[in-house]
Amino acid sequence: DDGISYAWSGPGVSQADDQFLQVSVQETSTYYLTITDAMGCVSLDSATIEALPLPVADAGPDSVQFCPGETFELNATFGPNLQYSWSPGILLNDPGSRTPLIVNPVEGWYQVLVENAAGCQATDSIYVSFAAAPDLELSGTTLLCLGDADTLQANGGLAYAWMGDFPVTCLNPPLCSQVAVEPSMSGTIQVVGTNAAACADTASLSIEVVADEMQTLEQMQTCFGEPVPVFDELSDVPGLYCDTTLTGSGCLLIHCIELTVFDTIVEELEVQLCPGETFEFGGQSLGESGTYVDFLSTQSGCDSTVRLELSVTVLETVSIEASQDSIFPGESVALNLIGAVDGSQFAWSPAADLSCSDCPNPTAMPNEGTTYTLTLTDPNGCVQILEYAIAVDKNCHLERVEVPNVFTPNNDGLNDRFGPLLPGGQEQITRFEVYNRWGQLVYSGRPGQWSWDGTFDGVLLPTDVYVYRISISCLEEERQLVGEVSLLR
């Protein structure tokens, strides 16, 4: 408010006349405030702030490098009543442990957050990297005569340490990648090699020492027609070849080579295809008749020749014939397959109206127009699909029924009777009635008598116009005819 002034005092106070005080507390301290209003009245107050101790967070050295085979363990410094939280936790087995293990070895920074009982926190980080072990190799003779010496060669490391069943002499100090040995008995020699990352690998060599004679056996392999050098001579004949040498120590060295000769393979294939089919061969999709060759390699590395004789079946020209393409209901027609080869298989559909569905020449008796499909499979398994349509004429033409509009019943033999004129199919009259102008029924037909002679109860009716009602059916269809007819005398 206007007229009020503030005066702060205490450690670390920089803005003593501000109403609000913000300080960085390094130790427990008391802060005093003097407030003076516009009338000169003064008020005093104080506050003590306790500084709690921070925990010590120590993840170890700034960086660490692990070698293969080591336990990838992080190690934070121990403190009483402390809680630990490592990150990234997804790479660790227990992020809340003081000493978690890295289960997913990813190089990078790992941070530990330490919190004490007062809730105060501190952090520290360590950079973790992972080195590869050296790829150590050890070469030397595995069979020696008693008294013979040999040189062993180690490769893949930057420093070497040798140990084993007999002493070694370093030939190239201080590296000592080459050592001389003169074993007096059979045994094993080991070498530990380290690289620039101080990661190590171990290699060993077993040496057999014989007193007066030693034998060695070497395996060699080749393909037929590809001779290889065997004791300075070329050979592709399988067998056991041996050479004898007397060493400087008087030991008899018998070295044998067992030569294995693999045959080349020639495979003949015959494949029959149907038109439109393909065969995968040598990385190609083949669909034409011919001879094809592909060169492969067997598991032994020898050439393998595959010769393919590909034949594409030429389909016979086949057709379906019938004596007629249209029949009336109740009639049948023979379907004759022309050109099928012996041994073919037949599958007709639909089979319901056929005398047989697996024969070459079935008889069909459909009730309605039907397209028959024949699946023809020749002896090579090739398939042809043929179709043949049979129409069924139900012989119902109700639209062609005619009714005269005049007749002259005068017994002259011309137009003496009146009735509907049917087209000559399966049409049938089911009702035929004639009425006079007053609506009186003067004629009602019955089966066999579907025409009117112009009389009523045997009496000739006069010239006049009469009304007829006719019903005609054909199978499941029906037609109603109503009209007028003139009777003339």
Tab-separated table of C-alpha atoms in Angstrom:
chain	number	residue	atom	x	y	z
A	1	ASP	CA	0.000	0.000	0.000
A	2	ASP	CA	1.047	3.642	-0.401
A	3	GLY	CA	3.269	4.892	2.376
A	4	ILE	CA	4.419	1.451	3.563
A	5	SER	CA	8.122	0.575	3.433
A	6	TYR	CA	9.915	-2.739	3.999
A	7	ALA	CA	13.401	-3.469	5.289
A	8	TRP	CA	14.802	-7.041	5.176
A	9	SER	CA	18.041	-8.236	6.774
A	10	GLY	CA	19.794	-11.606	6.886
A	11	PRO	CA	22.303	-13.757	4.920
A	12	GLY	CA	22.128	-13.422	1.149
A	13	VAL	CA	19.518	-10.564	1.043
A	14	SER	CA	19.934	-8.596	-2.203
A	15	GLN	CA	16.645	-6.638	-2.514
A	16	ALA	CA	16.086	-5.519	1.079
A	17	ASP	CA	13.229	-3.076	0.320
A	18	ASP	CA	10.984	-5.534	-1.620
A	19	GLN	CA	7.758	-6.734	-0.059
A	20	PHE	CA	8.590	-10.332	-1.006
A	21	LEU	CA	12.006	-11.817	-0.340
A	22	GLN	CA	13.650	-14.611	-2.374
A	23	VAL	CA	16.982	-15.992	-1.150
A	24	SER	CA	19.165	-19.050	-1.783
A	25	VAL	CA	19.652	-20.708	1.596
A	26	GLN	CA	23.024	-22.400	2.116
A	27	GLU	CA	22.613	-22.977	5.860
A	28	THR	CA	19.966	-22.547	8.535
A	29	SER	CA	19.395	-18.767	8.841
A	30	THR	CA	17.021	-16.190	10.439
A	31	TYR	CA	15.612	-13.297	8.401
A	32	TYR	CA	14.246	-10.056	9.948
A	33	LEU	CA	11.597	-7.707	8.524
A	34	THR	CA	10.869	-4.093	9.578
A	35	ILE	CA	7.630	-2.558	8.232
A	36	THR	CA	6.996	1.219	8.500
A	37	ASP	CA	3.590	2.676	7.565
A	38	ALA	CA	2.738	6.186	6.336
A	39	MET	CA	2.318	7.456	9.913
A	40	GLY	CA	5.797	6.287	10.903
A	41	CYS	CA	4.557	3.359	12.918
A	42	VAL	CA	6.941	0.391	12.919
A	43	SER	CA	6.284	-3.372	13.086
A	44	LEU	CA	8.956	-6.080	13.430
A	45	ASP	CA	8.904	-9.801	12.528
A	46	SER	CA	11.357	-12.614	11.758
A	47	ALA	CA	11.463	-16.113	10.167
A	48	THR	CA	13.995	-18.920	10.506
A	49	ILE	CA	14.613	-21.182	7.456
A	50	GLU	CA	16.177	-24.597	8.110
A	51	ALA	CA	18.543	-25.839	5.369
A	52	LEU	CA	18.288	-29.626	5.055
A	53	PRO	CA	21.376	-31.570	3.829
A	54	LEU	CA	21.449	-32.854	0.216
A	55	PRO	CA	22.156	-36.542	-0.448
A	56	VAL	CA	25.380	-37.522	-2.209
A	57	ALA	CA	24.798	-38.998	-5.692
A	58	ASP	CA	27.781	-40.850	-7.137
A	59	ALA	CA	27.374	-43.200	-10.119
A	60	GLY	CA	31.066	-44.086	-10.053
A	61	PRO	CA	33.655	-42.978	-12.611
A	62	ASP	CA	32.595	-40.698	-15.444
A	63	SER	CA	32.678	-43.621	-17.888
A	64	VAL	CA	32.987	-47.386	-17.897
A	65	GLN	CA	33.552	-49.924	-20.649
A	66	PHE	CA	32.379	-53.542	-20.464
A	67	CYS	CA	33.819	-56.533	-22.305
A	68	PRO	CA	31.894	-59.592	-23.529
A	69	GLY	CA	31.379	-62.119	-20.759
A	70	GLU	CA	31.441	-59.521	-17.975
A	71	THR	CA	28.470	-58.684	-15.746
A	72	PHE	CA	27.093	-55.327	-16.900
A	73	GLU	CA	26.492	-53.911	-13.396
A	74	LEU	CA	26.068	-50.242	-12.451
A	75	ASN	CA	27.127	-49.279	-8.908
A	76	ALA	CA	26.015	-46.128	-7.083
A	77	THR	CA	27.718	-45.142	-3.820
A	78	PHE	CA	25.858	-46.436	-0.751
A	79	GLY	CA	24.198	-44.051	1.687
A	80	PRO	CA	21.826	-44.669	4.631
A	81	ASN	CA	18.091	-44.166	4.047
A	82	LEU	CA	18.547	-43.348	0.367
A	83	GLN	CA	16.319	-44.302	-2.528
A	84	TYR	CA	17.752	-44.833	-6.020
A	85	SER	CA	16.208	-44.433	-9.468
A	86	TRP	CA	18.249	-45.234	-12.593
A	87	SER	CA	17.356	-44.232	-16.154
A	88	PRO	CA	16.774	-45.291	-18.856
A	89	GLY	CA	14.964	-47.956	-16.838
A	90	ILE	CA	13.873	-49.973	-19.884
A	91	LEU	CA	17.484	-51.142	-20.325
A	92	LEU	CA	17.881	-52.307	-16.704
A	93	ASN	CA	16.639	-55.293	-14.722
A	94	ASP	CA	15.803	-53.228	-11.598
A	95	PRO	CA	15.940	-49.423	-12.045
A	96	GLY	CA	15.192	-48.933	-8.318
A	97	SER	CA	18.252	-50.891	-7.197
A	98	ARG	CA	21.543	-49.286	-6.176
A	99	THR	CA	23.345	-51.850	-8.367
A	100	PRO	CA	21.107	-52.694	-11.343
A	101	LEU	CA	22.220	-54.892	-14.248
A	102	ILE	CA	22.143	-53.697	-17.852
A	103	VAL	CA	20.045	-56.340	-19.647
A	104	ASN	CA	19.965	-54.570	-23.016
A	105	PRO	CA	23.508	-53.407	-23.760
A	106	VAL	CA	23.008	-49.988	-25.365
A	107	GLU	CA	25.871	-47.504	-25.296
A	108	GLY	CA	25.109	-44.098	-23.796
A	109	TRP	CA	24.577	-42.075	-20.610
A	110	TYR	CA	22.977	-43.710	-17.560
A	111	GLN	CA	21.749	-41.429	-14.744
A	112	VAL	CA	21.028	-42.202	-11.085
A	113	LEU	CA	18.688	-39.981	-9.021
A	114	VAL	CA	19.208	-40.241	-5.239
A	115	GLU	CA	16.571	-39.076	-2.734
A	116	ASN	CA	16.985	-38.922	1.072
A	117	ALA	CA	14.338	-39.174	3.797
A	118	ALA	CA	13.763	-35.399	3.683
A	119	GLY	CA	12.833	-35.574	-0.006
A	120	CYS	CA	15.989	-33.821	-1.171
A	121	GLN	CA	17.395	-35.134	-4.452
A	122	ALA	CA	20.713	-35.273	-6.289
A	123	THR	CA	21.790	-36.847	-9.603
A	124	ASP	CA	24.942	-38.194	-11.216
A	125	SER	CA	25.638	-39.808	-14.602
A	126	ILE	CA	28.018	-42.356	-16.069
A	127	TYR	CA	28.757	-43.063	-19.738
A	128	VAL	CA	28.627	-46.782	-20.548
A	129	SER	CA	30.166	-48.363	-23.646
A	130	PHE	CA	30.598	-51.965	-24.780
A	131	ALA	CA	33.743	-53.255	-26.456
A	132	ALA	CA	34.175	-56.345	-28.612
A	133	ALA	CA	36.479	-59.187	-27.673
A	134	PRO	CA	39.444	-59.940	-29.959
A	135	ASP	CA	38.987	-62.704	-32.530
A	136	LEU	CA	41.914	-64.815	-31.431
A	137	GLU	CA	43.498	-67.509	-33.637
A	138	LEU	CA	46.257	-69.965	-32.722
A	139	SER	CA	48.113	-72.044	-35.316
A	140	GLY	CA	50.818	-74.688	-35.039
A	141	THR	CA	51.615	-78.356	-35.584
A	142	THR	CA	49.429	-80.732	-33.617
A	143	LEU	CA	51.643	-83.820	-34.049
A	144	LEU	CA	55.396	-83.701	-33.270
A	145	CYS	CA	58.180	-86.218	-32.974
A	146	LEU	CA	59.949	-86.365	-29.654
A	147	GLY	CA	62.798	-83.835	-29.805
A	148	ASP	CA	61.226	-81.725	-32.568
A	149	ALA	CA	60.508	-78.028	-32.008
A	150	ASP	CA	57.713	-75.954	-33.483
A	151	THR	CA	56.695	-72.305	-33.734
A	152	LEU	CA	53.208	-71.331	-32.563
A	153	GLN	CA	51.578	-68.205	-34.038
A	154	ALA	CA	48.797	-66.207	-32.342
A	155	ASN	CA	46.800	-63.540	-34.209
A	156	GLY	CA	43.973	-61.150	-33.389
A	157	GLY	CA	45.251	-59.457	-30.200
A	158	LEU	CA	47.566	-56.620	-29.155
A	159	ALA	CA	49.149	-58.447	-26.194
A	160	TYR	CA	49.474	-62.142	-25.379
A	161	ALA	CA	49.998	-64.297	-22.292
A	162	TRP	CA	50.950	-67.978	-22.737
A	163	MET	CA	50.380	-70.884	-20.385
A	164	GLY	CA	50.086	-74.646	-20.616
A	165	ASP	CA	51.635	-78.046	-20.059
A	166	PHE	CA	55.122	-77.113	-21.313
A	167	PRO	CA	57.279	-73.950	-21.448
A	168	VAL	CA	57.338	-71.508	-24.354
A	169	THR	CA	60.016	-69.099	-25.595
A	170	CYS	CA	58.868	-65.667	-26.830
A	171	LEU	CA	60.267	-65.015	-30.298
A	172	ASN	CA	59.101	-61.381	-30.749
A	173	PRO	CA	59.023	-59.594	-27.369
A	174	PRO	CA	57.284	-57.697	-25.980
A	175	LEU	CA	54.278	-58.663	-28.165
A	176	CYS	CA	55.015	-62.399	-27.974
A	177	SER	CA	52.614	-63.366	-30.741
A	178	GLN	CA	55.163	-66.061	-31.756
A	179	VAL	CA	56.600	-68.606	-29.360
A	180	ALA	CA	58.815	-71.663	-29.748
A	181	VAL	CA	57.961	-74.958	-28.093
A	182	GLU	CA	59.864	-78.227	-27.763
A	183	PRO	CA	57.483	-80.467	-25.833
A	184	SER	CA	58.739	-83.642	-24.230
A	185	MET	CA	55.257	-85.040	-23.841
A	186	SER	CA	51.791	-84.533	-25.202
A	187	GLY	CA	49.845	-81.611	-23.774
A	188	THR	CA	47.885	-78.420	-24.370
A	189	ILE	CA	49.123	-74.859	-24.737
A	190	GLN	CA	46.852	-71.823	-24.196
A	191	VAL	CA	47.186	-68.167	-25.115
A	192	VAL	CA	45.154	-65.225	-23.806
A	193	GLY	CA	45.027	-62.246	-26.148
A	194	THR	CA	43.775	-58.763	-25.276
A	195	ASN	CA	42.831	-55.854	-27.527
A	196	ALA	CA	42.974	-52.067	-27.094
A	197	ALA	CA	39.817	-52.167	-24.952
A	198	ALA	CA	41.497	-54.674	-22.581
A	199	CYS	CA	38.940	-57.299	-23.617
A	200	ALA	CA	40.335	-60.824	-23.796
A	201	ASP	CA	39.863	-64.046	-25.733
A	202	THR	CA	41.447	-67.465	-25.243
A	203	ALA	CA	42.672	-70.011	-27.805
A	204	SER	CA	44.242	-73.400	-27.222
A	205	LEU	CA	46.151	-76.033	-29.189
A	206	SER	CA	46.648	-79.690	-28.272
A	207	ILE	CA	49.996	-81.191	-29.337
A	208	GLU	CA	50.623	-84.912	-29.489
A	209	VAL	CA	54.259	-86.061	-29.100
A	210	VAL	CA	55.305	-89.462	-30.473
A	211	ALA	CA	58.590	-91.275	-29.912
A	212	ASP	CA	59.530	-92.812	-33.286
A	213	GLU	CA	56.670	-92.639	-35.754
A	214	MET	CA	53.742	-90.392	-36.334
A	215	GLN	CA	50.928	-90.494	-38.812
A	216	THR	CA	48.780	-87.675	-40.105
A	217	LEU	CA	45.635	-87.906	-42.211
A	218	GLU	CA	44.378	-85.124	-44.423
A	219	GLN	CA	40.985	-85.108	-46.096
A	220	MET	CA	40.702	-83.733	-49.640
A	221	GLN	CA	37.664	-83.508	-51.876
A	222	THR	CA	37.131	-82.750	-55.544
A	223	CYS	CA	34.598	-83.223	-58.315
A	224	PHE	CA	34.861	-85.783	-61.099
A	225	GLY	CA	36.889	-84.336	-63.958
A	226	GLU	CA	38.546	-81.722	-61.728
A	227	PRO	CA	41.950	-83.167	-60.611
A	228	VAL	CA	43.692	-81.694	-57.555
A	229	PRO	CA	47.384	-81.850	-56.515
A	230	VAL	CA	48.155	-84.864	-54.306
A	231	PHE	CA	51.847	-84.972	-53.346
A	232	ASP	CA	52.769	-82.877	-56.400
A	233	GLU	CA	50.647	-84.947	-58.798
A	234	LEU	CA	47.192	-84.143	-60.136
A	235	SER	CA	44.516	-86.744	-59.478
A	236	ASP	CA	40.746	-87.115	-59.554
A	237	VAL	CA	40.792	-90.817	-58.609
A	238	PRO	CA	39.389	-91.468	-55.130
A	239	GLY	CA	41.598	-93.325	-52.664
A	240	LEU	CA	44.198	-93.122	-49.874
A	241	TYR	CA	47.595	-91.629	-50.805
A	242	CYS	CA	50.530	-91.720	-48.319
A	243	ASP	CA	54.037	-90.217	-48.242
A	244	THR	CA	56.810	-91.100	-45.759
A	245	THR	CA	59.400	-88.584	-44.500
A	246	LEU	CA	62.257	-88.958	-42.003
A	247	THR	CA	62.445	-85.918	-39.693
A	248	GLY	CA	65.640	-84.408	-38.343
A	249	SER	CA	65.099	-86.071	-34.980
A	250	GLY	CA	64.863	-89.478	-36.631
A	251	CYS	CA	61.106	-89.735	-36.328
A	252	LEU	CA	59.270	-91.333	-39.204
A	253	LEU	CA	56.506	-89.081	-40.498
A	254	ILE	CA	53.776	-90.813	-42.504
A	255	HIS	CA	51.395	-88.296	-44.046
A	256	CYS	CA	48.315	-89.649	-45.830
A	257	ILE	CA	45.719	-87.902	-47.952
A	258	GLU	CA	42.278	-89.451	-48.370
A	259	LEU	CA	40.835	-88.155	-51.628
A	260	THR	CA	37.063	-88.184	-52.059
A	261	VAL	CA	35.741	-87.600	-55.586
A	262	PHE	CA	32.127	-86.520	-56.005
A	263	ASP	CA	30.267	-87.408	-59.164
A	264	THR	CA	28.638	-84.742	-61.263
A	265	ILE	CA	24.904	-85.241	-61.550
A	266	VAL	CA	22.839	-85.224	-64.717
A	267	GLU	CA	19.106	-85.315	-64.059
A	268	GLU	CA	16.511	-85.877	-66.758
A	269	LEU	CA	13.024	-84.432	-66.305
A	270	GLU	CA	9.952	-84.987	-68.431
A	271	VAL	CA	7.004	-82.694	-67.845
A	272	GLN	CA	3.663	-82.655	-69.638
A	273	LEU	CA	1.657	-79.428	-69.545
A	274	CYS	CA	-1.814	-78.491	-70.635
A	275	PRO	CA	-2.340	-75.393	-72.799
A	276	GLY	CA	-2.113	-72.252	-70.668
A	277	GLU	CA	-0.109	-73.906	-67.878
A	278	THR	CA	3.495	-72.985	-67.014
A	279	PHE	CA	6.390	-74.803	-65.347
A	280	GLU	CA	8.975	-73.037	-63.164
A	281	PHE	CA	12.487	-74.038	-64.243
A	282	GLY	CA	15.782	-72.227	-63.879
A	283	GLY	CA	14.066	-69.050	-62.696
A	284	GLN	CA	11.758	-68.974	-65.728
A	285	SER	CA	8.078	-69.721	-66.289
A	286	LEU	CA	8.021	-72.051	-69.296
A	287	GLY	CA	4.914	-72.702	-71.351
A	288	GLU	CA	6.174	-73.952	-74.732
A	289	SER	CA	7.320	-77.412	-75.769
A	290	GLY	CA	11.078	-77.858	-76.009
A	291	THR	CA	14.306	-78.990	-74.336
A	292	TYR	CA	15.653	-76.797	-71.538
A	293	VAL	CA	18.921	-77.122	-69.562
A	294	ASP	CA	19.842	-75.646	-66.176
A	295	PHE	CA	23.203	-75.855	-64.409
A	296	LEU	CA	23.184	-76.103	-60.626
A	297	SER	CA	25.646	-76.902	-57.859
A	298	THR	CA	25.330	-79.850	-55.474
A	299	GLN	CA	25.974	-79.680	-51.730
A	300	SER	CA	29.528	-80.858	-52.422
A	301	GLY	CA	30.030	-77.942	-54.836
A	302	CYS	CA	30.073	-80.089	-57.987
A	303	ASP	CA	28.155	-79.249	-61.135
A	304	SER	CA	24.645	-80.626	-61.500
A	305	THR	CA	22.979	-80.557	-64.913
A	306	VAL	CA	19.207	-80.761	-65.180
A	307	ARG	CA	17.730	-81.409	-68.621
A	308	LEU	CA	14.010	-80.788	-69.037
A	309	GLU	CA	11.879	-82.200	-71.835
A	310	LEU	CA	8.750	-80.071	-71.778
A	311	SER	CA	5.724	-81.115	-73.799
A	312	VAL	CA	2.576	-79.044	-74.120
A	313	THR	CA	-0.447	-81.183	-74.936
A	314	VAL	CA	-2.229	-80.338	-78.180
A	315	LEU	CA	-5.917	-80.578	-77.407
A	316	GLU	CA	-8.139	-82.479	-79.805
A	317	THR	CA	-10.857	-80.510	-81.564
A	318	VAL	CA	-14.081	-81.622	-79.918
A	319	SER	CA	-17.669	-80.494	-80.328
A	320	ILE	CA	-21.186	-81.351	-79.225
A	321	GLU	CA	-23.860	-82.160	-81.790
A	322	ALA	CA	-27.575	-82.888	-81.433
A	323	SER	CA	-30.302	-83.891	-83.870
A	324	GLN	CA	-32.252	-80.783	-82.925
A	325	ASP	CA	-31.746	-77.709	-80.789
A	326	SER	CA	-35.401	-77.311	-79.789
A	327	ILE	CA	-37.843	-79.880	-78.421
A	328	PHE	CA	-41.339	-79.964	-76.984
A	329	PRO	CA	-41.983	-80.863	-73.327
A	330	GLY	CA	-41.692	-84.584	-72.772
A	331	GLU	CA	-39.442	-85.094	-75.771
A	332	SER	CA	-35.760	-86.048	-75.524
A	333	VAL	CA	-32.660	-85.361	-77.565
A	334	ALA	CA	-29.273	-87.118	-77.729
A	335	LEU	CA	-26.162	-85.022	-77.087
A	336	ASN	CA	-23.289	-86.500	-79.097
A	337	LEU	CA	-19.659	-85.636	-78.296
A	338	ILE	CA	-17.495	-85.603	-81.416
A	339	GLY	CA	-13.690	-85.954	-81.375
A	340	ALA	CA	-13.000	-87.139	-77.792
A	341	VAL	CA	-9.964	-89.414	-77.380
A	342	ASP	CA	-10.082	-92.765	-75.627
A	343	GLY	CA	-9.518	-92.608	-71.902
A	344	SER	CA	-11.149	-89.216	-71.493
A	345	GLN	CA	-13.405	-88.447	-68.549
A	346	PHE	CA	-16.741	-86.694	-68.844
A	347	ALA	CA	-18.717	-84.570	-66.393
A	348	TRP	CA	-22.030	-83.139	-67.658
A	349	SER	CA	-24.062	-80.606	-65.716
A	350	PRO	CA	-26.797	-80.054	-64.793
A	351	ALA	CA	-27.204	-83.802	-64.481
A	352	ALA	CA	-30.847	-83.941	-63.342
A	353	ASP	CA	-32.403	-84.301	-66.823
A	354	LEU	CA	-29.646	-86.459	-68.362
A	355	SER	CA	-29.594	-90.210	-68.838
A	356	CYS	CA	-25.990	-90.180	-67.571
A	357	SER	CA	-23.574	-87.460	-66.471
A	358	ASP	CA	-20.247	-89.301	-66.922
A	359	CYS	CA	-20.718	-90.700	-70.438
A	360	PRO	CA	-19.821	-89.130	-73.786
A	361	ASN	CA	-23.325	-89.208	-75.329
A	362	PRO	CA	-26.119	-88.651	-72.795
A	363	THR	CA	-29.790	-88.235	-73.645
A	364	ALA	CA	-31.376	-85.024	-72.368
A	365	MET	CA	-35.051	-84.514	-71.542
A	366	PRO	CA	-35.319	-81.037	-70.001
A	367	ASN	CA	-38.612	-79.460	-68.991
A	368	GLU	CA	-37.371	-76.016	-69.909
A	369	GLY	CA	-34.591	-74.457	-71.932
A	370	THR	CA	-31.225	-75.613	-70.552
A	371	THR	CA	-27.561	-75.005	-71.360
A	372	TYR	CA	-25.551	-78.159	-70.678
A	373	THR	CA	-21.885	-77.832	-69.693
A	374	LEU	CA	-19.400	-80.620	-70.366
A	375	THR	CA	-16.099	-80.723	-68.469
A	376	LEU	CA	-13.901	-82.948	-70.612
A	377	THR	CA	-10.636	-84.237	-69.104
A	378	ASP	CA	-8.272	-86.025	-71.475
A	379	PRO	CA	-5.797	-88.780	-70.404
A	380	ASN	CA	-3.113	-86.103	-69.765
A	381	GLY	CA	-5.352	-84.313	-67.289
A	382	CYS	CA	-6.028	-81.378	-69.600
A	383	VAL	CA	-9.499	-79.910	-69.349
A	384	GLN	CA	-11.825	-78.470	-71.971
A	385	ILE	CA	-15.167	-76.847	-71.231
A	386	LEU	CA	-17.945	-77.130	-73.825
A	387	GLU	CA	-21.544	-75.916	-73.755
A	388	TYR	CA	-24.659	-76.803	-75.706
A	389	ALA	CA	-28.071	-75.158	-75.356
A	390	ILE	CA	-31.377	-77.023	-75.811
A	391	ALA	CA	-34.520	-74.917	-76.133
A	392	VAL	CA	-37.860	-76.338	-74.951
A	393	ASP	CA	-40.845	-75.188	-76.976
A	394	LYS	CA	-43.841	-75.699	-74.708
A	395	ASN	CA	-46.126	-75.291	-77.788
A	396	CYS	CA	-48.299	-72.824	-75.985
A	397	HIS	CA	-49.337	-69.870	-78.124
A	398	LEU	CA	-52.377	-68.426	-76.418
A	399	GLU	CA	-51.756	-65.115	-78.120
A	400	ARG	CA	-52.469	-66.770	-81.463
A	401	VAL	CA	-55.980	-67.954	-80.507
A	402	GLU	CA	-58.524	-66.338	-82.869
A	403	VAL	CA	-62.295	-65.885	-82.425
A	404	PRO	CA	-64.526	-65.067	-85.469
A	405	ASN	CA	-66.857	-62.102	-85.157
A	406	VAL	CA	-69.569	-63.454	-87.502
A	407	PHE	CA	-70.977	-66.822	-88.611
A	408	THR	CA	-73.915	-67.994	-90.831
A	409	PRO	CA	-75.554	-71.190	-89.552
A	410	ASN	CA	-77.632	-71.932	-92.690
A	411	ASN	CA	-76.405	-75.491	-93.315
A	412	ASP	CA	-74.566	-74.551	-96.508
A	413	GLY	CA	-71.372	-76.053	-95.117
A	414	LEU	CA	-69.688	-72.665	-94.776
A	415	ASN	CA	-69.339	-70.898	-91.418
A	416	ASP	CA	-72.187	-72.947	-89.973
A	417	ARG	CA	-70.643	-73.121	-86.456
A	418	PHE	CA	-69.000	-70.590	-84.127
A	419	GLY	CA	-66.041	-71.281	-81.834
A	420	PRO	CA	-62.410	-70.278	-81.089
A	421	LEU	CA	-59.713	-71.205	-83.602
A	422	LEU	CA	-56.739	-72.782	-81.757
A	423	PRO	CA	-53.177	-72.583	-83.222
A	424	GLY	CA	-52.769	-76.364	-82.993
A	425	GLY	CA	-50.507	-76.663	-79.974
A	426	GLN	CA	-51.290	-77.818	-76.465
A	427	GLU	CA	-53.969	-75.180	-75.966
A	428	GLN	CA	-57.231	-76.466	-74.494
A	429	ILE	CA	-60.661	-74.852	-74.127
A	430	THR	CA	-61.866	-75.021	-70.535
A	431	ARG	CA	-64.923	-72.730	-70.830
A	432	PHE	CA	-67.106	-71.609	-73.724
A	433	GLU	CA	-70.347	-69.684	-73.084
A	434	VAL	CA	-72.616	-67.549	-75.311
A	435	TYR	CA	-75.181	-65.002	-74.027
A	436	ASN	CA	-77.933	-63.074	-75.834
A	437	ARG	CA	-78.321	-59.333	-75.535
A	438	TRP	CA	-80.415	-59.762	-72.350
A	439	GLY	CA	-77.703	-61.770	-70.608
A	440	GLN	CA	-79.389	-65.119	-71.012
A	441	LEU	CA	-77.017	-68.076	-71.405
A	442	VAL	CA	-77.881	-69.628	-74.742
A	443	TYR	CA	-74.901	-71.995	-75.091
A	444	SER	CA	-72.409	-73.696	-72.753
A	445	GLY	CA	-69.775	-75.923	-74.339
A	446	ARG	CA	-68.231	-79.093	-72.924
A	447	PRO	CA	-65.260	-81.276	-73.878
A	448	GLY	CA	-65.689	-82.521	-77.409
A	449	GLN	CA	-68.335	-79.886	-78.176
A	450	TRP	CA	-66.572	-76.534	-78.224
A	451	SER	CA	-68.531	-74.940	-81.114
A	452	TRP	CA	-72.034	-73.411	-81.308
A	453	ASP	CA	-74.551	-74.086	-84.110
A	454	GLY	CA	-76.689	-70.985	-83.423
A	455	THR	CA	-79.545	-72.780	-81.654
A	456	PHE	CA	-80.961	-72.696	-78.146
A	457	ASP	CA	-82.775	-75.789	-76.916
A	458	GLY	CA	-82.968	-76.968	-80.527
A	459	VAL	CA	-84.565	-73.739	-81.772
A	460	LEU	CA	-82.829	-71.565	-84.362
A	461	LEU	CA	-81.984	-68.194	-82.867
A	462	PRO	CA	-82.585	-65.064	-84.915
A	463	THR	CA	-80.033	-62.822	-86.502
A	464	ASP	CA	-78.527	-60.751	-83.718
A	465	VAL	CA	-75.306	-59.873	-81.863
A	466	TYR	CA	-74.340	-62.280	-79.070
A	467	VAL	CA	-71.694	-62.107	-76.318
A	468	TYR	CA	-69.194	-64.903	-75.766
A	469	ARG	CA	-66.909	-65.784	-72.793
A	470	ILE	CA	-64.092	-68.238	-73.508
A	471	SER	CA	-61.318	-69.611	-71.210
A	472	ILE	CA	-58.281	-71.303	-72.830
A	473	SER	CA	-55.362	-72.877	-70.932
A	474	CYS	CA	-51.986	-74.299	-71.923
A	475	LEU	CA	-49.894	-76.058	-69.304
A	476	GLU	CA	-49.809	-73.501	-66.476
A	477	GLU	CA	-50.976	-70.523	-68.569
A	478	GLU	CA	-54.556	-69.356	-69.118
A	479	ARG	CA	-56.256	-66.721	-71.275
A	480	GLN	CA	-59.749	-65.210	-70.940
A	481	LEU	CA	-61.527	-64.032	-74.116
A	482	VAL	CA	-64.710	-61.916	-74.020
A	483	GLY	CA	-66.269	-60.413	-77.126
A	484	GLU	CA	-69.211	-60.185	-79.551
A	485	VAL	CA	-70.203	-62.340	-82.501
A	486	SER	CA	-72.872	-61.619	-85.119
A	487	LEU	CA	-75.261	-64.404	-86.115
A	488	LEU	CA	-76.542	-63.907	-89.678
A	489	ARG	CA	-79.258	-65.895	-91.418
